[in-house]
Amino acid sequence: MKAFGHTRATRIEETDALVELNIPTPEPGPRDVVVEVSAVSVNPVDTKLRSVAPPEGEARVLGYDAVGRVVATGGQVRGFRAGDRVFYAGSNLRQGSNARFQAVDERLVACAPQSLTDVEAAALPLTALTAWELLFDRLGLTAGQMESPDALLIVGGAGGVGSILTQIARRLTGLKVIATASRPETVEWCKSMGAHHVIDHRRPLDQELARIGLPHVQYVAGLTATGQHKDAIVRALAPQGALAMIDDPGEFDIMPFKRKSLSVHWEYMFARPAFNMPDMAVQGRILGQIASLVDAGLLRTTLHQTLGPITLENLRLAHEILESGKGIGKVVLSGFPD
């Protein structure tokens, strides 16, 4: 079958940064569903893994968001059958979704939102899982608890995770939601996602919060440039507050967080499947809740740009957009040309 990936560590400028592959169509393992992929989105993890060499002599198929229909199931699968329309992010330890067919553990899968097209639904899985786990697993908030005096600062509100995190926090918690953005178009996007306030991350975050009348926040979601903003985050957090981050700031000295008794958390949504954790099925249930919230009109797609069919050229363009740092929401591709 046709797939797209890489065979060595590359920069996107290199001609073989992404290559077309011809690999066997996957057979389902005992708990797998095999999905005929109809739409995919591209995430920063795609660009990061492209810069890391796959195992010697192997090719890595990228892609960690997909919508499609189940075409085969393993012997132990009970939750899905052929024909079901599903969405998922899968596991970064297995071949990805930039392929006509993909095998994925059923515990990581849910039926796709009925009210969204495949393109609209493909924007959601990885970022929604990340946002949900960050809020409710890492920061310990309770979904549906709508009375709170506290505030959440989202650093990088216009990206894929920031866009859905803003919606979930606004709709499912009582937090005041402050997002950061620096361009007119990203400011408007954050507002459309539901942010109460948008501040400029080109300026010290604590000063920007003071400008809108918030001397401190209880929670910070560090989605990008967390290392760059660390000192301002320490100043901005209230005593006993919490930072949860998803990016890779390199060395990160947490000693400045001690004086205020601040907690520091990492969110990595691939941890459950990577370690085959006993609660791995939680991710499928989260996606089921996301689909229900979308169909109820409480959450919306974060799709911002559709690039056309799933081709080598369009995937390369999607990687370039993400690496430019100027992307908004999610970039989606749909359909394999004959």
GROMACS .gro file of C-alpha atoms in nm:
model
  338
    1MET     CA    1   0.000   0.000   0.000
    2LYS     CA    2   0.101   0.363  -0.040
    3ALA     CA    3   0.236   0.548   0.264
    4PHE     CA    4   0.453   0.850   0.341
    5GLY     CA    5   0.734   0.880   0.592
    6HIS     CA    6   1.111   0.899   0.619
    7THR     CA    7   1.415   0.673   0.627
    8ARG     CA    8   1.665   0.900   0.803
    9ALA     CA    9   1.683   1.212   1.019
   10THR     CA   10   1.622   1.513   0.798
   11ARG     CA   11   1.544   1.882   0.781
   12ILE     CA   12   1.236   1.976   0.581
   13GLU     CA   13   1.457   2.163   0.330
   14GLU     CA   14   1.616   1.835   0.218
   15THR     CA   15   1.471   1.673  -0.092
   16ASP     CA   16   1.416   1.339   0.084
   17ALA     CA   17   1.278   1.483   0.407
   18LEU     CA   18   0.961   1.289   0.328
   19VAL     CA   19   0.941   0.999   0.088
   20GLU     CA   20   0.673   0.783  -0.068
   21LEU     CA   21   0.678   0.425   0.062
   22ASN     CA   22   0.530   0.099  -0.058
   23ILE     CA   23   0.470  -0.116   0.248
   24PRO     CA   24   0.252  -0.418   0.331
   25THR     CA   25  -0.109  -0.353   0.426
   26PRO     CA   26  -0.127  -0.413   0.803
   27GLU     CA   27  -0.295  -0.715   0.956
   28PRO     CA   28  -0.478  -0.656   1.285
   29GLY     CA   29  -0.330  -0.778   1.609
   30PRO     CA   30  -0.567  -0.928   1.868
   31ARG     CA   31  -0.682  -0.587   1.997
   32ASP     CA   32  -0.634  -0.389   1.675
   33VAL     CA   33  -0.870  -0.236   1.428
   34VAL     CA   34  -0.743  -0.171   1.075
   35VAL     CA   35  -0.871   0.162   0.945
   36GLU     CA   36  -0.892   0.285   0.588
   37VAL     CA   37  -0.768   0.640   0.640
   38SER     CA   38  -0.968   0.923   0.485
   39ALA     CA   39  -0.823   1.236   0.651
   40VAL     CA   40  -0.519   1.325   0.862
   41SER     CA   41  -0.382   1.629   1.037
   42VAL     CA   42  -0.021   1.718   1.105
   43ASN     CA   43   0.119   1.790   1.451
   44PRO     CA   44   0.454   1.908   1.589
   45VAL     CA   45   0.532   1.547   1.684
   46ASP     CA   46   0.547   1.468   1.310
   47THR     CA   47   0.818   1.726   1.252
   48LYS     CA   48   1.007   1.621   1.567
   49LEU     CA   49   1.010   1.253   1.475
   50ARG     CA   50   1.115   1.336   1.119
   51SER     CA   51   1.435   1.481   1.267
   52VAL     CA   52   1.509   1.152   1.449
   53ALA     CA   53   1.635   0.855   1.249
   54PRO     CA   54   1.412   0.546   1.249
   55PRO     CA   55   1.572   0.213   1.342
   56GLU     CA   56   1.849   0.107   1.107
   57GLY     CA   57   1.715  -0.023   0.778
   58GLU     CA   58   1.355   0.073   0.854
   59ALA     CA   59   1.118   0.342   0.732
   60ARG     CA   60   0.891   0.530   0.971
   61VAL     CA   61   0.541   0.623   0.857
   62LEU     CA   62   0.446   0.952   1.020
   63GLY     CA   63   0.101   1.083   1.114
   64TYR     CA   64  -0.072   1.080   1.453
   65ASP     CA   65  -0.426   1.197   1.379
   66ALA     CA   66  -0.671   1.019   1.156
   67VAL     CA   67  -1.034   0.969   1.061
   68GLY     CA   68  -1.146   0.668   0.862
   69ARG     CA   69  -1.357   0.353   0.852
   70VAL     CA   70  -1.279   0.020   1.013
   71VAL     CA   71  -1.214  -0.252   0.755
   72ALA     CA   72  -1.085  -0.534   0.978
   73THR     CA   73  -1.073  -0.623   1.348
   74GLY     CA   74  -0.861  -0.848   1.567
   75GLY     CA   75  -1.002  -1.148   1.746
   76GLN     CA   76  -1.030  -0.976   2.084
   77VAL     CA   77  -1.191  -0.654   1.957
   78ARG     CA   78  -1.540  -0.601   2.097
   79GLY     CA   79  -1.599  -0.227   2.065
   80PHE     CA   80  -1.588  -0.183   1.686
   81ARG     CA   81  -1.686  -0.359   1.366
   82ALA     CA   82  -1.623  -0.313   0.995
   83GLY     CA   83  -1.780   0.005   0.864
   84ASP     CA   84  -1.752   0.209   1.186
   85ARG     CA   85  -1.631   0.565   1.127
   86VAL     CA   86  -1.362   0.637   1.385
   87PHE     CA   87  -1.101   0.892   1.489
   88TYR     CA   88  -0.784   0.856   1.695
   89ALA     CA   89  -0.424   0.966   1.752
   90GLY     CA   90  -0.274   0.621   1.799
   91SER     CA   91   0.078   0.552   1.924
   92ASN     CA   92   0.410   0.700   1.819
   93LEU     CA   93   0.569   0.356   1.858
   94ARG     CA   94   0.372   0.217   1.565
   95GLN     CA   95   0.343   0.310   1.199
   96GLY     CA   96   0.144   0.629   1.158
   97SER     CA   97  -0.163   0.747   0.973
   98ASN     CA   98   0.001   0.885   0.657
   99ALA     CA   99  -0.095   0.560   0.486
  100ARG     CA  100  -0.399   0.416   0.311
  101PHE     CA  101  -0.452   0.169   0.595
  102GLN     CA  102  -0.340   0.177   0.958
  103ALA     CA  103  -0.359  -0.071   1.244
  104VAL     CA  104  -0.435   0.086   1.582
  105ASP     CA  105  -0.524  -0.050   1.925
  106GLU     CA  106  -0.901  -0.028   1.973
  107ARG     CA  107  -0.852   0.118   2.322
  108LEU     CA  108  -0.720   0.438   2.163
  109VAL     CA  109  -1.013   0.477   1.923
  110ALA     CA  110  -1.362   0.630   1.936
  111CYS     CA  111  -1.645   0.682   1.692
  112ALA     CA  112  -1.594   1.014   1.514
  113PRO     CA  113  -1.829   1.308   1.580
  114GLN     CA  114  -2.135   1.265   1.360
  115SER     CA  115  -2.176   1.641   1.312
  116LEU     CA  116  -1.829   1.688   1.159
  117THR     CA  117  -1.690   1.599   0.820
  118ASP     CA  118  -1.383   1.378   0.806
  119VAL     CA  119  -1.166   1.685   0.745
  120GLU     CA  120  -1.312   1.868   1.045
  121ALA     CA  121  -1.285   1.567   1.275
  122ALA     CA  122  -0.923   1.491   1.180
  123ALA     CA  123  -0.815   1.817   1.342
  124LEU     CA  124  -0.908   1.701   1.691
  125PRO     CA  125  -0.775   1.372   1.835
  126LEU     CA  126  -0.415   1.433   1.944
  127THR     CA  127  -0.468   1.790   2.059
  128ALA     CA  128  -0.795   1.712   2.237
  129LEU     CA  129  -0.632   1.423   2.425
  130THR     CA  130  -0.338   1.645   2.519
  131ALA     CA  131  -0.563   1.927   2.638
  132TRP     CA  132  -0.794   1.698   2.833
  133GLU     CA  133  -0.509   1.514   3.008
  134LEU     CA  134  -0.331   1.842   3.083
  135LEU     CA  135  -0.636   1.991   3.253
  136PHE     CA  136  -0.786   1.695   3.429
  137ASP     CA  137  -0.499   1.448   3.481
  138ARG     CA  138  -0.200   1.677   3.530
  139LEU     CA  139  -0.355   1.990   3.686
  140GLY     CA  140  -0.617   1.790   3.872
  141LEU     CA  141  -0.920   1.995   3.769
  142THR     CA  142  -1.266   1.839   3.760
  143ALA     CA  143  -1.464   1.839   3.438
  144GLY     CA  144  -1.801   2.005   3.488
  145GLN     CA  145  -1.707   2.197   3.801
  146MET     CA  146  -1.819   2.538   3.679
  147GLU     CA  147  -1.760   2.757   3.987
  148SER     CA  148  -1.402   2.869   4.041
  149PRO     CA  149  -1.227   3.192   4.133
  150ASP     CA  150  -0.911   3.077   3.957
  151ALA     CA  151  -0.761   3.154   3.617
  152LEU     CA  152  -0.569   2.957   3.356
  153LEU     CA  153  -0.301   3.117   3.138
  154ILE     CA  154  -0.249   2.934   2.807
  155VAL     CA  155   0.088   3.024   2.652
  156GLY     CA  156   0.044   2.975   2.276
  157GLY     CA  157  -0.331   2.994   2.248
  158ALA     CA  158  -0.364   2.989   1.869
  159GLY     CA  159  -0.190   2.655   1.807
  160GLY     CA  160  -0.361   2.319   1.780
  161VAL     CA  161  -0.349   2.232   2.150
  162GLY     CA  162  -0.415   2.589   2.261
  163SER     CA  163  -0.724   2.612   2.041
  164ILE     CA  164  -0.898   2.307   2.188
  165LEU     CA  165  -0.763   2.364   2.540
  166THR     CA  166  -0.922   2.709   2.540
  167GLN     CA  167  -1.257   2.556   2.443
  168ILE     CA  168  -1.246   2.273   2.697
  169ALA     CA  169  -1.140   2.503   2.981
  170ARG     CA  170  -1.408   2.757   2.891
  171ARG     CA  171  -1.688   2.503   2.849
  172LEU     CA  172  -1.607   2.245   3.119
  173THR     CA  173  -1.453   2.447   3.403
  174GLY     CA  174  -1.525   2.773   3.580
  175LEU     CA  175  -1.176   2.907   3.514
  176LYS     CA  176  -1.113   3.246   3.363
  177VAL     CA  177  -0.918   3.164   3.047
  178ILE     CA  178  -0.637   3.389   2.928
  179ALA     CA  179  -0.462   3.297   2.603
  180THR     CA  180  -0.148   3.446   2.454
  181ALA     CA  181  -0.109   3.558   2.093
  182SER     CA  182   0.092   3.825   1.912
  183ARG     CA  183  -0.066   3.886   1.571
  184PRO     CA  184  -0.409   4.034   1.491
  185GLU     CA  185  -0.523   3.714   1.323
  186THR     CA  186  -0.412   3.491   1.612
  187VAL     CA  187  -0.568   3.726   1.868
  188GLU     CA  188  -0.902   3.701   1.687
  189TRP     CA  189  -0.867   3.323   1.658
  190CYS     CA  190  -0.811   3.289   2.035
  191LYS     CA  191  -1.117   3.501   2.103
  192SER     CA  192  -1.323   3.286   1.867
  193MET     CA  193  -1.211   2.977   2.061
  194GLY     CA  194  -1.353   3.128   2.380
  195ALA     CA  195  -1.069   3.304   2.561
  196HIS     CA  196  -1.189   3.564   2.811
  197HIS     CA  197  -0.872   3.768   2.750
  198VAL     CA  198  -0.582   3.755   2.504
  199ILE     CA  199  -0.242   3.895   2.602
  200ASP     CA  200   0.080   3.943   2.406
  201HIS     CA  201   0.353   3.681   2.464
  202ARG     CA  202   0.614   3.913   2.314
  203ARG     CA  203   0.601   4.102   2.644
  204PRO     CA  204   0.660   3.970   2.999
  205LEU     CA  205   0.359   3.756   3.080
  206ASP     CA  206   0.325   3.878   3.438
  207GLN     CA  207   0.318   4.237   3.320
  208GLU     CA  208   0.057   4.156   3.058
  209LEU     CA  209  -0.157   3.986   3.322
  210ALA     CA  210  -0.126   4.290   3.548
  211ARG     CA  211  -0.237   4.506   3.256
  212ILE     CA  212  -0.572   4.324   3.245
  213GLY     CA  213  -0.611   4.333   3.624
  214LEU     CA  214  -0.485   3.985   3.715
  215PRO     CA  215  -0.183   3.995   3.946
  216HIS     CA  216  -0.166   3.613   3.956
  217VAL     CA  217  -0.312   3.299   3.802
  218GLN     CA  218  -0.347   2.959   3.963
  219TYR     CA  219  -0.261   2.759   3.653
  220VAL     CA  220  -0.035   2.796   3.348
  221ALA     CA  221  -0.035   2.573   3.040
  222GLY     CA  222   0.307   2.602   2.878
  223LEU     CA  223   0.247   2.497   2.519
  224THR     CA  224   0.537   2.676   2.353
  225ALA     CA  225   0.852   2.868   2.454
  226THR     CA  226   0.807   2.761   2.817
  227GLY     CA  227   1.178   2.795   2.887
  228GLN     CA  228   1.181   3.146   2.745
  229HIS     CA  229   0.889   3.248   2.967
  230LYS     CA  230   0.991   3.055   3.279
  231ASP     CA  231   1.083   3.351   3.502
  232ALA     CA  232   0.765   3.539   3.409
  233ILE     CA  233   0.561   3.223   3.473
  234VAL     CA  234   0.707   3.192   3.823
  235ARG     CA  235   0.615   3.553   3.890
  236ALA     CA  236   0.269   3.511   3.741
  237LEU     CA  237   0.171   3.199   3.933
  238ALA     CA  238  -0.002   3.236   4.268
  239PRO     CA  239   0.155   3.051   4.562
  240GLN     CA  240   0.076   2.679   4.538
  241GLY     CA  241  -0.012   2.723   4.173
  242ALA     CA  242   0.077   2.480   3.896
  243LEU     CA  243   0.249   2.473   3.558
  244ALA     CA  244   0.177   2.197   3.306
  245MET     CA  245   0.385   2.198   2.989
  246ILE     CA  246   0.405   2.001   2.666
  247ASP     CA  247   0.703   2.151   2.482
  248ASP     CA  248   1.075   2.072   2.499
  249PRO     CA  249   1.256   2.360   2.671
  250GLY     CA  250   1.586   2.174   2.705
  251GLU     CA  251   1.738   2.228   3.048
  252PHE     CA  252   1.467   2.354   3.280
  253ASP     CA  253   1.566   2.461   3.631
  254ILE     CA  254   1.268   2.410   3.861
  255MET     CA  255   1.435   2.551   4.171
  256PRO     CA  256   1.273   2.897   4.121
  257PHE     CA  257   0.937   2.723   4.164
  258LYS     CA  258   1.020   2.609   4.518
  259ARG     CA  259   0.972   2.932   4.712
  260LYS     CA  260   0.605   2.956   4.612
  261SER     CA  261   0.554   2.579   4.651
  262LEU     CA  262   0.461   2.560   4.285
  263SER     CA  263   0.412   2.226   4.111
  264VAL     CA  264   0.551   2.143   3.766
  265HIS     CA  265   0.389   1.879   3.544
  266TRP     CA  266   0.464   1.727   3.205
  267GLU     CA  267   0.187   1.622   2.970
  268TYR     CA  268   0.274   1.370   2.702
  269MET     CA  269  -0.031   1.203   2.553
  270PHE     CA  270   0.169   0.914   2.407
  271ALA     CA  271   0.273   0.797   2.756
  272ARG     CA  272  -0.027   0.568   2.803
  273PRO     CA  273   0.015   0.372   2.477
  274ALA     CA  274   0.396   0.383   2.488
  275PHE     CA  275   0.402   0.203   2.824
  276ASN     CA  276   0.091  -0.008   2.760
  277MET     CA  277  -0.054   0.135   3.078
  278PRO     CA  278  -0.347  -0.047   3.242
  279ASP     CA  279  -0.566   0.260   3.191
  280MET     CA  280  -0.484   0.298   2.820
  281ALA     CA  281  -0.854   0.269   2.732
  282VAL     CA  282  -0.906   0.605   2.904
  283GLN     CA  283  -0.790   0.768   2.580
  284GLY     CA  284  -1.064   0.605   2.378
  285ARG     CA  285  -1.318   0.716   2.639
  286ILE     CA  286  -1.184   1.074   2.632
  287LEU     CA  287  -1.225   1.084   2.255
  288GLY     CA  288  -1.578   0.950   2.297
  289GLN     CA  289  -1.653   1.239   2.534
  290ILE     CA  290  -1.498   1.486   2.291
  291ALA     CA  291  -1.720   1.352   2.012
  292SER     CA  292  -2.029   1.386   2.231
  293LEU     CA  293  -1.938   1.743   2.326
  294VAL     CA  294  -1.886   1.832   1.962
  295ASP     CA  295  -2.218   1.679   1.859
  296ALA     CA  296  -2.387   1.870   2.144
  297GLY     CA  297  -2.246   2.196   2.008
  298LEU     CA  298  -2.021   2.261   2.307
  299LEU     CA  299  -1.692   2.214   2.124
  300ARG     CA  300  -1.600   2.291   1.762
  301THR     CA  301  -1.333   2.179   1.521
  302THR     CA  302  -1.000   2.360   1.529
  303LEU     CA  303  -0.949   2.314   1.156
  304HIS     CA  304  -0.795   2.627   1.003
  305GLN     CA  305  -0.647   2.512   0.673
  306THR     CA  306  -0.711   2.225   0.433
  307LEU     CA  307  -0.426   2.147   0.194
  308GLY     CA  308  -0.598   1.897  -0.034
  309PRO     CA  309  -0.524   1.526  -0.078
  310ILE     CA  310  -0.269   1.322   0.117
  311THR     CA  311   0.033   1.354  -0.112
  312LEU     CA  312   0.404   1.395  -0.064
  313GLU     CA  313   0.390   1.759  -0.173
  314ASN     CA  314   0.102   1.850   0.058
  315LEU     CA  315   0.256   1.673   0.357
  316ARG     CA  316   0.581   1.861   0.299
  317LEU     CA  317   0.386   2.188   0.289
  318ALA     CA  318   0.210   2.099   0.614
  319HIS     CA  319   0.546   2.032   0.783
  320GLU     CA  320   0.675   2.366   0.655
  321ILE     CA  321   0.373   2.549   0.797
  322LEU     CA  322   0.420   2.393   1.140
  323GLU     CA  323   0.793   2.463   1.145
  324SER     CA  324   0.735   2.826   1.046
  325GLY     CA  325   0.576   2.893   1.385
  326LYS     CA  326   0.298   3.087   1.213
  327GLY     CA  327   0.036   2.817   1.193
  328ILE     CA  328  -0.311   2.869   1.337
  329GLY     CA  329  -0.528   2.586   1.462
  330LYS     CA  330  -0.485   2.267   1.262
  331VAL     CA  331  -0.378   2.179   0.907
  332VAL     CA  332  -0.562   1.883   0.753
  333LEU     CA  333  -0.523   1.668   0.440
  334SER     CA  334  -0.794   1.446   0.299
  335GLY     CA  335  -0.805   1.149   0.066
  336PHE     CA  336  -0.545   0.951  -0.127
  337PRO     CA  337  -0.536   1.022  -0.500
  338ASP     CA  338  -0.559   0.716  -0.724
   0.00000   0.00000   0.00000
